[in-house]
């Protein structure tokens, strides 16, 4: 069993509402998050936002598929939980904090149990590199994408 827990925070020169609109557009996430290979919306909530999404991610040692259920906190971020997938369990979040002057602090967090088999592949320095890859890719990808628009 390998518990993987990581987060990364970046400050972005963009208003919080703009970042919120980017992160909830889950079908477009592979355009700015390199580790995400594909994102398919399976179901939407009553407001038309993705509620259940199948995501394929590049975890460097293996492509991982996860069916994730999303919960939204308008303008403040969102959370997700794996309902089915290659990991034993997975939860994650985006937290967006308004810093004023059209600047936002965005924090991306993940926590997962890789399970026994994958846990054997992902440990020690490999686990550290994977945590950095996944969190840096998401946070820095959002920053780069938002500041280009």
Coordinates of C-alpha atoms in Angstrom, one line a residue, residues 84-148:
X84 CA -13.7 3.7 -10.0
X85 CA -10.2 3.4 -11.3
X86 CA -6.7 2.0 -11.2
X87 CA -5.9 3.5 -7.8
X88 CA -7.3 2.0 -4.6
X89 CA -8.7 5.5 -3.8
X90 CA -8.0 9.1 -4.9
X91 CA -9.2 12.5 -3.7
X92 CA -8.2 15.9 -4.9
X93 CA -8.9 19.6 -4.9
X94 CA -8.4 23.0 -6.3
X95 CA -8.6 25.9 -3.9
X96 CA -8.7 29.4 -5.2
X97 CA -8.0 32.5 -3.0
X98 CA -8.6 36.0 -4.2
X99 CA -5.5 38.1 -3.5
X100 CA -6.9 41.4 -4.9
X101 CA -5.6 43.3 -7.9
X102 CA -6.8 40.5 -10.2
X103 CA -4.4 38.0 -8.6
X104 CA -5.2 34.6 -7.3
X105 CA -3.5 32.0 -5.2
X106 CA -4.3 28.5 -6.6
X107 CA -3.6 25.3 -4.6
X108 CA -3.8 21.9 -6.3
X109 CA -3.9 18.9 -3.9
X110 CA -4.0 15.2 -4.4
X111 CA -4.1 12.2 -2.0
X112 CA -4.3 8.6 -3.2
X113 CA -3.6 5.1 -2.2
X114 CA -1.8 3.5 -5.1
X115 CA -2.5 0.0 -4.0
X116 CA -0.1 -2.8 -3.5
X117 CA 1.0 -3.5 -7.1
X118 CA 1.4 0.1 -8.2
X119 CA 2.8 1.0 -4.8
X120 CA 5.7 -1.4 -5.5
X121 CA 6.6 0.7 -8.6
X122 CA 6.0 4.1 -7.0
X123 CA 8.2 4.4 -3.9
X124 CA 11.2 6.4 -2.7
X125 CA 12.6 8.8 -5.3
X126 CA 10.1 7.7 -7.9
X127 CA 7.3 8.7 -5.6
X128 CA 8.8 12.1 -5.0
X129 CA 9.3 12.7 -8.7
X130 CA 5.7 11.6 -9.4
X131 CA 4.3 13.9 -6.8
X132 CA 6.3 16.8 -8.2
X133 CA 5.3 15.9 -11.8
X134 CA 1.6 15.7 -11.1
X135 CA 1.3 18.8 -8.8
X136 CA 3.7 21.0 -10.7
X137 CA 2.1 20.1 -14.0
X138 CA -1.4 21.0 -12.8
X139 CA -0.5 24.2 -10.9
X140 CA 2.1 25.6 -13.3
X141 CA -0.1 24.5 -16.3
X142 CA -3.0 26.5 -15.0
X143 CA -0.8 29.5 -14.3
X144 CA 0.7 29.4 -17.8
X145 CA -2.7 28.9 -19.5
X146 CA -4.5 31.6 -17.6
X147 CA -1.8 34.2 -17.9
X148 CA -1.6 33.6 -21.7

